[in-house]
Amino acid sequence: MPVIAPAPAARPGTIPSAREGADETMAAGTTVDHLTETYRAHYRSLLGLAALLLDDTASCEDVVQEAFIRVHSARKRVRDPEKTLAYLRQTVVNLSRSALRRRILGLKLLSKPMPDMASAEEGAYEQLERDALIRAMRGLQRRQREVLVLRYFADMTEAQVAEALGISLGSVKAYGSRGIAALRIAMEAPV
């Protein structure tokens, strides 16, 4: 169970009003007016600081704007208004570091293309070859097609193909060699 302590009285016999408490809080921290003046006076220099740490203008502007937003939201913690610029500079540096870290992490996580990756033209050519192979396979006899598909696409041994189709090992070899010969002829023929 949390313990709630009574608020200390400022002077005996008087109760501080809500307005007096707000004035004391604002007096203790950086005011919005002071932060606005700091923005007008030092925005360019903070942008230059971010530019030294980052490489593109948009990121620099984002970092400086975010720094002002963060200092504005925490202005009551900045007890000395003279330190506002120091807090802003440190915030710009920290946000710039975070932006660079995110970029580096993003680059590490990106999948790198394989050095021997096919170009778009090669991919289109491969698709045409695949289509021609499928047409040629459809032109084979049923047993030849079954043997070639099981042997080369399903990666089965000749014995496994013979068992799967219920034919002899010699028949698998015969259908396979005749099917390959028919495919060669069909693939070399002009379309």
PDB file of N, CA and C in Angstrom, residues 78-172:
ATOM      1  N   VAL A  78      15.100  21.644 -16.708  1.00  0.00           N
ATOM      2  CA  VAL A  78      16.247  22.513 -16.976  1.00  0.00           C
ATOM      3  C   VAL A  78      16.122  23.676 -16.002  1.00  0.00           C
ATOM      4  N   ARG A  79      16.754  23.544 -14.857  1.00  0.00           N
ATOM      5  CA  ARG A  79      16.611  24.531 -13.784  1.00  0.00           C
ATOM      6  C   ARG A  79      17.205  25.885 -14.152  1.00  0.00           C
ATOM      7  N   ASP A  80      18.340  25.863 -14.815  1.00  0.00           N
ATOM      8  CA  ASP A  80      19.019  27.103 -15.168  1.00  0.00           C
ATOM      9  C   ASP A  80      18.767  27.410 -16.638  1.00  0.00           C
ATOM     10  N   PRO A  81      18.031  28.485 -16.952  1.00  0.00           N
ATOM     11  CA  PRO A  81      17.748  28.811 -18.351  1.00  0.00           C
ATOM     12  C   PRO A  81      19.006  29.026 -19.195  1.00  0.00           C
ATOM     13  N   GLU A  82      20.102  29.355 -18.558  1.00  0.00           N
ATOM     14  CA  GLU A  82      21.359  29.552 -19.296  1.00  0.00           C
ATOM     15  C   GLU A  82      21.908  28.225 -19.841  1.00  0.00           C
ATOM     16  N   LYS A  83      21.456  27.118 -19.296  1.00  0.00           N
ATOM     17  CA  LYS A  83      21.930  25.802 -19.748  1.00  0.00           C
ATOM     18  C   LYS A  83      21.055  25.202 -20.841  1.00  0.00           C
ATOM     19  N   THR A  84      20.032  25.918 -21.268  1.00  0.00           N
ATOM     20  CA  THR A  84      19.116  25.403 -22.292  1.00  0.00           C
ATOM     21  C   THR A  84      19.861  25.073 -23.570  1.00  0.00           C
ATOM     22  N   LEU A  85      20.741  25.970 -24.001  1.00  0.00           N
ATOM     23  CA  LEU A  85      21.499  25.730 -25.239  1.00  0.00           C
ATOM     24  C   LEU A  85      22.401  24.513 -25.096  1.00  0.00           C
ATOM     25  N   ALA A  86      23.004  24.323 -23.937  1.00  0.00           N
ATOM     26  CA  ALA A  86      23.851  23.150 -23.714  1.00  0.00           C
ATOM     27  C   ALA A  86      23.023  21.864 -23.796  1.00  0.00           C
ATOM     28  N   TYR A  87      21.836  21.884 -23.200  1.00  0.00           N
ATOM     29  CA  TYR A  87      20.943  20.724 -23.297  1.00  0.00           C
ATOM     30  C   TYR A  87      20.551  20.456 -24.751  1.00  0.00           C
ATOM     31  N   LEU A  88      20.257  21.507 -25.485  1.00  0.00           N
ATOM     32  CA  LEU A  88      19.897  21.355 -26.893  1.00  0.00           C
ATOM     33  C   LEU A  88      21.046  20.756 -27.691  1.00  0.00           C
ATOM     34  N   ARG A  89      22.258  21.259 -27.477  1.00  0.00           N
ATOM     35  CA  ARG A  89      23.426  20.726 -28.202  1.00  0.00           C
ATOM     36  C   ARG A  89      23.623  19.249 -27.894  1.00  0.00           C
ATOM     37  N   GLN A  90      23.537  18.892 -26.632  1.00  0.00           N
ATOM     38  CA  GLN A  90      23.721  17.495 -26.256  1.00  0.00           C
ATOM     39  C   GLN A  90      22.623  16.622 -26.842  1.00  0.00           C
ATOM     40  N   THR A  91      21.406  17.132 -26.881  1.00  0.00           N
ATOM     41  CA  THR A  91      20.296  16.380 -27.460  1.00  0.00           C
ATOM     42  C   THR A  91      20.492  16.186 -28.956  1.00  0.00           C
ATOM     43  N   VAL A  92      20.980  17.221 -29.655  1.00  0.00           N
ATOM     44  CA  VAL A  92      21.269  17.105 -31.091  1.00  0.00           C
ATOM     45  C   VAL A  92      22.329  16.041 -31.327  1.00  0.00           C
ATOM     46  N   VAL A  93      23.376  16.041 -30.515  1.00  0.00           N
ATOM     47  CA  VAL A  93      24.438  15.046 -30.671  1.00  0.00           C
ATOM     48  C   VAL A  93      23.888  13.636 -30.426  1.00  0.00           C
ATOM     49  N   ASN A  94      23.111  13.457 -29.371  1.00  0.00           N
ATOM     50  CA  ASN A  94      22.562  12.134 -29.058  1.00  0.00           C
ATOM     51  C   ASN A  94      21.609  11.644 -30.142  1.00  0.00           C
ATOM     52  N   LEU A  95      20.745  12.534 -30.630  1.00  0.00           N
ATOM     53  CA  LEU A  95      19.807  12.142 -31.682  1.00  0.00           C
ATOM     54  C   LEU A  95      20.539  11.825 -32.984  1.00  0.00           C
ATOM     55  N   SER A  96      21.616  12.542 -33.269  1.00  0.00           N
ATOM     56  CA  SER A  96      22.406  12.259 -34.472  1.00  0.00           C
ATOM     57  C   SER A  96      23.061  10.896 -34.367  1.00  0.00           C
ATOM     58  N   ARG A  97      23.574  10.587 -33.199  1.00  0.00           N
ATOM     59  CA  ARG A  97      24.164   9.257 -32.986  1.00  0.00           C
ATOM     60  C   ARG A  97      23.117   8.160 -33.186  1.00  0.00           C
ATOM     61  N   SER A  98      21.929   8.390 -32.640  1.00  0.00           N
ATOM     62  CA  SER A  98      20.861   7.393 -32.792  1.00  0.00           C
ATOM     63  C   SER A  98      20.485   7.208 -34.249  1.00  0.00           C
ATOM     64  N   ALA A  99      20.418   8.319 -34.999  1.00  0.00           N
ATOM     65  CA  ALA A  99      20.074   8.227 -36.422  1.00  0.00           C
ATOM     66  C   ALA A  99      21.133   7.434 -37.175  1.00  0.00           C
ATOM     67  N   LEU A 100      22.399   7.682 -36.862  1.00  0.00           N
ATOM     68  CA  LEU A 100      23.476   6.933 -37.519  1.00  0.00           C
ATOM     69  C   LEU A 100      23.421   5.449 -37.152  1.00  0.00           C
ATOM     70  N   ARG A 101      23.135   5.158 -35.882  1.00  0.00           N
ATOM     71  CA  ARG A 101      23.020   3.759 -35.462  1.00  0.00           C
ATOM     72  C   ARG A 101      21.902   3.047 -36.210  1.00  0.00           C
ATOM     73  N   ARG A 102      20.772   3.723 -36.357  1.00  0.00           N
ATOM     74  CA  ARG A 102      19.646   3.113 -37.088  1.00  0.00           C
ATOM     75  C   ARG A 102      20.019   2.865 -38.541  1.00  0.00           C
ATOM     76  N   ARG A 103      20.752   3.811 -39.147  1.00  0.00           N
ATOM     77  CA  ARG A 103      21.172   3.620 -40.543  1.00  0.00           C
ATOM     78  C   ARG A 103      22.105   2.438 -40.681  1.00  0.00           C
ATOM     79  N   ILE A 104      23.068   2.343 -39.800  1.00  0.00           N
ATOM     80  CA  ILE A 104      24.039   1.241 -39.862  1.00  0.00           C
ATOM     81  C   ILE A 104      23.327  -0.086 -39.657  1.00  0.00           C
ATOM     82  N   LEU A 105      22.422  -0.135 -38.703  1.00  0.00           N
ATOM     83  CA  LEU A 105      21.665  -1.363 -38.460  1.00  0.00           C
ATOM     84  C   LEU A 105      20.827  -1.716 -39.679  1.00  0.00           C
ATOM     85  N   GLY A 106      20.207  -0.719 -40.292  1.00  0.00           N
ATOM     86  CA  GLY A 106      19.417  -0.952 -41.492  1.00  0.00           C
ATOM     87  C   GLY A 106      20.255  -1.509 -42.625  1.00  0.00           C
ATOM     88  N   LEU A 107      21.466  -0.983 -42.781  1.00  0.00           N
ATOM     89  CA  LEU A 107      22.347  -1.480 -43.838  1.00  0.00           C
ATOM     90  C   LEU A 107      22.793  -2.910 -43.569  1.00  0.00           C
ATOM     91  N   LYS A 108      23.002  -3.228 -42.304  1.00  0.00           N
ATOM     92  CA  LYS A 108      23.410  -4.592 -41.966  1.00  0.00           C
ATOM     93  C   LYS A 108      22.281  -5.584 -42.208  1.00  0.00           C
ATOM     94  N   LEU A 109      21.052  -5.138 -41.968  1.00  0.00           N
ATOM     95  CA  LEU A 109      19.915  -6.041 -42.091  1.00  0.00           C
ATOM     96  C   LEU A 109      19.424  -6.194 -43.522  1.00  0.00           C
ATOM     97  N   LEU A 110      19.802  -5.269 -44.388  1.00  0.00           N
ATOM     98  CA  LEU A 110      19.377  -5.391 -45.782  1.00  0.00           C
ATOM     99  C   LEU A 110      19.976  -6.637 -46.399  1.00  0.00           C
ATOM    100  N   SER A 111      19.186  -7.329 -47.154  1.00  0.00           N
ATOM    101  CA  SER A 111      19.724  -8.508 -47.824  1.00  0.00           C
ATOM    102  C   SER A 111      20.574  -8.042 -48.991  1.00  0.00           C
ATOM    103  N   LYS A 112      21.752  -8.548 -49.054  1.00  0.00           N
ATOM    104  CA  LYS A 112      22.671  -8.172 -50.120  1.00  0.00           C
ATOM    105  C   LYS A 112      22.441  -9.084 -51.323  1.00  0.00           C
ATOM    106  N   PRO A 113      22.400  -8.505 -52.524  1.00  0.00           N
ATOM    107  CA  PRO A 113      22.184  -9.354 -53.696  1.00  0.00           C
ATOM    108  C   PRO A 113      23.385 -10.257 -53.927  1.00  0.00           C
ATOM    109  N   MET A 114      23.105 -11.413 -54.444  1.00  0.00           N
ATOM    110  CA  MET A 114      24.178 -12.353 -54.749  1.00  0.00           C
ATOM    111  C   MET A 114      24.984 -11.799 -55.915  1.00  0.00           C
ATOM    112  N   PRO A 115      26.304 -11.963 -55.908  1.00  0.00           N
ATOM    113  CA  PRO A 115      27.116 -11.385 -56.974  1.00  0.00           C
ATOM    114  C   PRO A 115      26.797 -11.961 -58.344  1.00  0.00           C
ATOM    115  N   ASP A 116      26.319 -13.188 -58.407  1.00  0.00           N
ATOM    116  CA  ASP A 116      26.017 -13.795 -59.696  1.00  0.00           C
ATOM    117  C   ASP A 116      24.515 -13.797 -59.978  1.00  0.00           C
ATOM    118  N   MET A 117      23.801 -12.838 -59.380  1.00  0.00           N
ATOM    119  CA  MET A 117      22.360 -12.764 -59.579  1.00  0.00           C
ATOM    120  C   MET A 117      22.051 -12.414 -61.029  1.00  0.00           C
ATOM    121  N   ALA A 118      21.062 -13.070 -61.578  1.00  0.00           N
ATOM    122  CA  ALA A 118      20.700 -12.869 -62.977  1.00  0.00           C
ATOM    123  C   ALA A 118      20.071 -11.496 -63.180  1.00  0.00           C
ATOM    124  N   SER A 119      20.344 -10.897 -64.328  1.00  0.00           N
ATOM    125  CA  SER A 119      19.729  -9.623 -64.661  1.00  0.00           C
ATOM    126  C   SER A 119      18.293  -9.874 -65.102  1.00  0.00           C
ATOM    127  N   ALA A 120      17.562  -8.810 -65.336  1.00  0.00           N
ATOM    128  CA  ALA A 120      16.168  -8.942 -65.762  1.00  0.00           C
ATOM    129  C   ALA A 120      16.082  -9.653 -67.110  1.00  0.00           C
ATOM    130  N   GLU A 121      17.024  -9.352 -68.012  1.00  0.00           N
ATOM    131  CA  GLU A 121      17.020 -10.003 -69.329  1.00  0.00           C
ATOM    132  C   GLU A 121      17.270 -11.497 -69.201  1.00  0.00           C
ATOM    133  N   GLU A 122      18.217 -11.846 -68.325  1.00  0.00           N
ATOM    134  CA  GLU A 122      18.503 -13.262 -68.128  1.00  0.00           C
ATOM    135  C   GLU A 122      17.307 -13.970 -67.513  1.00  0.00           C
ATOM    136  N   GLY A 123      16.625 -13.307 -66.591  1.00  0.00           N
ATOM    137  CA  GLY A 123      15.434 -13.893 -65.974  1.00  0.00           C
ATOM    138  C   GLY A 123      14.336 -14.126 -66.999  1.00  0.00           C
ATOM    139  N   ALA A 124      14.162 -13.170 -67.912  1.00  0.00           N
ATOM    140  CA  ALA A 124      13.149 -13.332 -68.960  1.00  0.00           C
ATOM    141  C   ALA A 124      13.529 -14.475 -69.895  1.00  0.00           C
ATOM    142  N   TYR A 125      14.819 -14.571 -70.223  1.00  0.00           N
ATOM    143  CA  TYR A 125      15.291 -15.639 -71.100  1.00  0.00           C
ATOM    144  C   TYR A 125      15.079 -17.001 -70.434  1.00  0.00           C
ATOM    145  N   GLU A 126      15.377 -17.075 -69.120  1.00  0.00           N
ATOM    146  CA  GLU A 126      15.164 -18.329 -68.395  1.00  0.00           C
ATOM    147  C   GLU A 126      13.680 -18.707 -68.374  1.00  0.00           C
ATOM    148  N   GLN A 127      12.813 -17.724 -68.255  1.00  0.00           N
ATOM    149  CA  GLN A 127      11.371 -18.000 -68.263  1.00  0.00           C
ATOM    150  C   GLN A 127      10.945 -18.548 -69.621  1.00  0.00           C
ATOM    151  N   LEU A 128      11.493 -17.994 -70.697  1.00  0.00           N
ATOM    152  CA  LEU A 128      11.174 -18.504 -72.030  1.00  0.00           C
ATOM    153  C   LEU A 128      11.649 -19.944 -72.195  1.00  0.00           C
ATOM    154  N   GLU A 129      12.865 -20.233 -71.689  1.00  0.00           N
ATOM    155  CA  GLU A 129      13.378 -21.600 -71.763  1.00  0.00           C
ATOM    156  C   GLU A 129      12.504 -22.563 -70.952  1.00  0.00           C
ATOM    157  N   ARG A 130      12.069 -22.131 -69.781  1.00  0.00           N
ATOM    158  CA  ARG A 130      11.219 -22.955 -68.939  1.00  0.00           C
ATOM    159  C   ARG A 130       9.896 -23.260 -69.643  1.00  0.00           C
ATOM    160  N   ASP A 131       9.332 -22.224 -70.269  1.00  0.00           N
ATOM    161  CA  ASP A 131       8.074 -22.427 -70.998  1.00  0.00           C
ATOM    162  C   ASP A 131       8.266 -23.416 -72.151  1.00  0.00           C
ATOM    163  N   ALA A 132       9.392 -23.286 -72.866  1.00  0.00           N
ATOM    164  CA  ALA A 132       9.668 -24.207 -73.975  1.00  0.00           C
ATOM    165  C   ALA A 132       9.854 -25.631 -73.455  1.00  0.00           C
ATOM    166  N   LEU A 133      10.505 -25.782 -72.310  1.00  0.00           N
ATOM    167  CA  LEU A 133      10.703 -27.113 -71.723  1.00  0.00           C
ATOM    168  C   LEU A 133       9.361 -27.728 -71.320  1.00  0.00           C
ATOM    169  N   ILE A 134       8.495 -26.938 -70.753  1.00  0.00           N
ATOM    170  CA  ILE A 134       7.175 -27.459 -70.353  1.00  0.00           C
ATOM    171  C   ILE A 134       6.389 -27.903 -71.581  1.00  0.00           C
ATOM    172  N   ARG A 135       6.439 -27.105 -72.666  1.00  0.00           N
ATOM    173  CA  ARG A 135       5.748 -27.504 -73.902  1.00  0.00           C
ATOM    174  C   ARG A 135       6.334 -28.803 -74.449  1.00  0.00           C
ATOM    175  N   ALA A 136       7.681 -28.908 -74.407  1.00  0.00           N
ATOM    176  CA  ALA A 136       8.329 -30.120 -74.909  1.00  0.00           C
ATOM    177  C   ALA A 136       7.980 -31.324 -74.038  1.00  0.00           C
ATOM    178  N   MET A 137       7.901 -31.140 -72.736  1.00  0.00           N
ATOM    179  CA  MET A 137       7.537 -32.241 -71.827  1.00  0.00           C
ATOM    180  C   MET A 137       6.114 -32.714 -72.099  1.00  0.00           C
ATOM    181  N   ARG A 138       5.227 -31.781 -72.428  1.00  0.00           N
ATOM    182  CA  ARG A 138       3.840 -32.164 -72.725  1.00  0.00           C
ATOM    183  C   ARG A 138       3.742 -32.987 -74.008  1.00  0.00           C
ATOM    184  N   GLY A 139       4.740 -32.821 -74.888  1.00  0.00           N
ATOM    185  CA  GLY A 139       4.742 -33.569 -76.150  1.00  0.00           C
ATOM    186  C   GLY A 139       5.288 -34.974 -76.021  1.00  0.00           C
ATOM    187  N   LEU A 140       5.844 -35.337 -74.869  1.00  0.00           N
ATOM    188  CA  LEU A 140       6.394 -36.685 -74.671  1.00  0.00           C
ATOM    189  C   LEU A 140       5.279 -37.694 -74.399  1.00  0.00           C
ATOM    190  N   GLN A 141       5.657 -38.960 -74.542  1.00  0.00           N
ATOM    191  CA  GLN A 141       4.728 -40.022 -74.144  1.00  0.00           C
ATOM    192  C   GLN A 141       4.561 -39.972 -72.624  1.00  0.00           C
ATOM    193  N   ARG A 142       3.433 -40.465 -72.154  1.00  0.00           N
ATOM    194  CA  ARG A 142       3.121 -40.406 -70.728  1.00  0.00           C
ATOM    195  C   ARG A 142       4.202 -41.049 -69.871  1.00  0.00           C
ATOM    196  N   ARG A 143       4.686 -42.264 -70.198  1.00  0.00           N
ATOM    197  CA  ARG A 143       5.706 -42.960 -69.408  1.00  0.00           C
ATOM    198  C   ARG A 143       7.034 -42.212 -69.435  1.00  0.00           C
ATOM    199  N   GLN A 144       7.407 -41.680 -70.595  1.00  0.00           N
ATOM    200  CA  GLN A 144       8.658 -40.920 -70.689  1.00  0.00           C
ATOM    201  C   GLN A 144       8.592 -39.694 -69.765  1.00  0.00           C
ATOM    202  N   ARG A 145       7.472 -38.994 -69.841  1.00  0.00           N
ATOM    203  CA  ARG A 145       7.287 -37.807 -69.001  1.00  0.00           C
ATOM    204  C   ARG A 145       7.343 -38.181 -67.525  1.00  0.00           C
ATOM    205  N   GLU A 146       6.673 -39.253 -67.109  1.00  0.00           N
ATOM    206  CA  GLU A 146       6.671 -39.690 -65.707  1.00  0.00           C
ATOM    207  C   GLU A 146       8.082 -40.041 -65.236  1.00  0.00           C
ATOM    208  N   VAL A 147       8.815 -40.786 -66.062  1.00  0.00           N
ATOM    209  CA  VAL A 147      10.180 -41.183 -65.682  1.00  0.00           C
ATOM    210  C   VAL A 147      11.071 -39.950 -65.530  1.00  0.00           C
ATOM    211  N   LEU A 148      11.022 -39.021 -66.490  1.00  0.00           N
ATOM    212  CA  LEU A 148      11.878 -37.825 -66.426  1.00  0.00           C
ATOM    213  C   LEU A 148      11.516 -36.924 -65.246  1.00  0.00           C
ATOM    214  N   VAL A 149      10.241 -36.783 -64.995  1.00  0.00           N
ATOM    215  CA  VAL A 149       9.831 -35.931 -63.852  1.00  0.00           C
ATOM    216  C   VAL A 149      10.287 -36.537 -62.543  1.00  0.00           C
ATOM    217  N   LEU A 150      10.066 -37.826 -62.357  1.00  0.00           N
ATOM    218  CA  LEU A 150      10.482 -38.455 -61.105  1.00  0.00           C
ATOM    219  C   LEU A 150      12.003 -38.506 -60.972  1.00  0.00           C
ATOM    220  N   ARG A 151      12.675 -38.776 -62.065  1.00  0.00           N
ATOM    221  CA  ARG A 151      14.139 -38.935 -62.026  1.00  0.00           C
ATOM    222  C   ARG A 151      14.844 -37.595 -61.816  1.00  0.00           C
ATOM    223  N   TYR A 152      14.462 -36.571 -62.570  1.00  0.00           N
ATOM    224  CA  TYR A 152      15.231 -35.325 -62.561  1.00  0.00           C
ATOM    225  C   TYR A 152      14.595 -34.195 -61.749  1.00  0.00           C
ATOM    226  N   PHE A 153      13.300 -34.148 -61.656  1.00  0.00           N
ATOM    227  CA  PHE A 153      12.663 -33.079 -60.892  1.00  0.00           C
ATOM    228  C   PHE A 153      12.404 -33.492 -59.452  1.00  0.00           C
ATOM    229  N   ALA A 154      12.043 -34.765 -59.250  1.00  0.00           N
ATOM    230  CA  ALA A 154      11.840 -35.264 -57.889  1.00  0.00           C
ATOM    231  C   ALA A 154      13.141 -35.821 -57.315  1.00  0.00           C
ATOM    232  N   ASP A 155      14.186 -35.900 -58.148  1.00  0.00           N
ATOM    233  CA  ASP A 155      15.521 -36.334 -57.734  1.00  0.00           C
ATOM    234  C   ASP A 155      15.515 -37.746 -57.136  1.00  0.00           C
ATOM    235  N   MET A 156      14.802 -38.638 -57.786  1.00  0.00           N
ATOM    236  CA  MET A 156      14.756 -40.037 -57.348  1.00  0.00           C
ATOM    237  C   MET A 156      15.793 -40.848 -58.121  1.00  0.00           C
ATOM    238  N   THR A 157      16.246 -41.922 -57.518  1.00  0.00           N
ATOM    239  CA  THR A 157      17.156 -42.828 -58.219  1.00  0.00           C
ATOM    240  C   THR A 157      16.337 -43.652 -59.215  1.00  0.00           C
ATOM    241  N   GLU A 158      17.043 -44.325 -60.133  1.00  0.00           N
ATOM    242  CA  GLU A 158      16.350 -45.172 -61.120  1.00  0.00           C
ATOM    243  C   GLU A 158      15.576 -46.282 -60.434  1.00  0.00           C
ATOM    244  N   ALA A 159      16.132 -46.844 -59.365  1.00  0.00           N
ATOM    245  CA  ALA A 159      15.451 -47.918 -58.629  1.00  0.00           C
ATOM    246  C   ALA A 159      14.177 -47.390 -57.964  1.00  0.00           C
ATOM    247  N   GLN A 160      14.235 -46.173 -57.407  1.00  0.00           N
ATOM    248  CA  GLN A 160      13.061 -45.590 -56.772  1.00  0.00           C
ATOM    249  C   GLN A 160      11.970 -45.286 -57.800  1.00  0.00           C
ATOM    250  N   VAL A 161      12.393 -44.825 -58.990  1.00  0.00           N
ATOM    251  CA  VAL A 161      11.428 -44.545 -60.057  1.00  0.00           C
ATOM    252  C   VAL A 161      10.753 -45.846 -60.485  1.00  0.00           C
ATOM    253  N   ALA A 162      11.553 -46.904 -60.649  1.00  0.00           N
ATOM    254  CA  ALA A 162      11.003 -48.211 -61.056  1.00  0.00           C
ATOM    255  C   ALA A 162       9.986 -48.696 -60.036  1.00  0.00           C
ATOM    256  N   GLU A 163      10.311 -48.553 -58.767  1.00  0.00           N
ATOM    257  CA  GLU A 163       9.394 -48.990 -57.716  1.00  0.00           C
ATOM    258  C   GLU A 163       8.136 -48.129 -57.698  1.00  0.00           C
ATOM    259  N   ALA A 164       8.294 -46.803 -57.846  1.00  0.00           N
ATOM    260  CA  ALA A 164       7.133 -45.900 -57.806  1.00  0.00           C
ATOM    261  C   ALA A 164       6.183 -46.142 -58.975  1.00  0.00           C
ATOM    262  N   LEU A 165       6.738 -46.432 -60.151  1.00  0.00           N
ATOM    263  CA  LEU A 165       5.889 -46.633 -61.336  1.00  0.00           C
ATOM    264  C   LEU A 165       5.481 -48.096 -61.528  1.00  0.00           C
ATOM    265  N   GLY A 166       6.126 -48.994 -60.799  1.00  0.00           N
ATOM    266  CA  GLY A 166       5.806 -50.417 -60.928  1.00  0.00           C
ATOM    267  C   GLY A 166       6.312 -51.009 -62.227  1.00  0.00           C
ATOM    268  N   ILE A 167       7.472 -50.527 -62.699  1.00  0.00           N
ATOM    269  CA  ILE A 167       8.077 -51.061 -63.929  1.00  0.00           C
ATOM    270  C   ILE A 167       9.489 -51.502 -63.613  1.00  0.00           C
ATOM    271  N   SER A 168      10.132 -52.197 -64.568  1.00  0.00           N
ATOM    272  CA  SER A 168      11.487 -52.712 -64.337  1.00  0.00           C
ATOM    273  C   SER A 168      12.513 -51.577 -64.445  1.00  0.00           C
ATOM    274  N   LEU A 169      13.698 -51.840 -63.907  1.00  0.00           N
ATOM    275  CA  LEU A 169      14.797 -50.890 -63.961  1.00  0.00           C
ATOM    276  C   LEU A 169      15.206 -50.630 -65.410  1.00  0.00           C
ATOM    277  N   GLY A 170      15.207 -51.666 -66.246  1.00  0.00           N
ATOM    278  CA  GLY A 170      15.542 -51.519 -67.661  1.00  0.00           C
ATOM    279  C   GLY A 170      14.548 -50.618 -68.384  1.00  0.00           C
ATOM    280  N   SER A 171      13.269 -50.730 -68.035  1.00  0.00           N
ATOM    281  CA  SER A 171      12.248 -49.870 -68.647  1.00  0.00           C
ATOM    282  C   SER A 171      12.454 -48.407 -68.254  1.00  0.00           C
ATOM    283  N   VAL A 172      12.844 -48.180 -67.005  1.00  0.00           N
ATOM    284  CA  VAL A 172      13.118 -46.806 -66.549  1.00  0.00           C
ATOM    285  C   VAL A 172      14.241 -46.214 -67.378  1.00  0.00           C
TER     286      VAL A 172
END
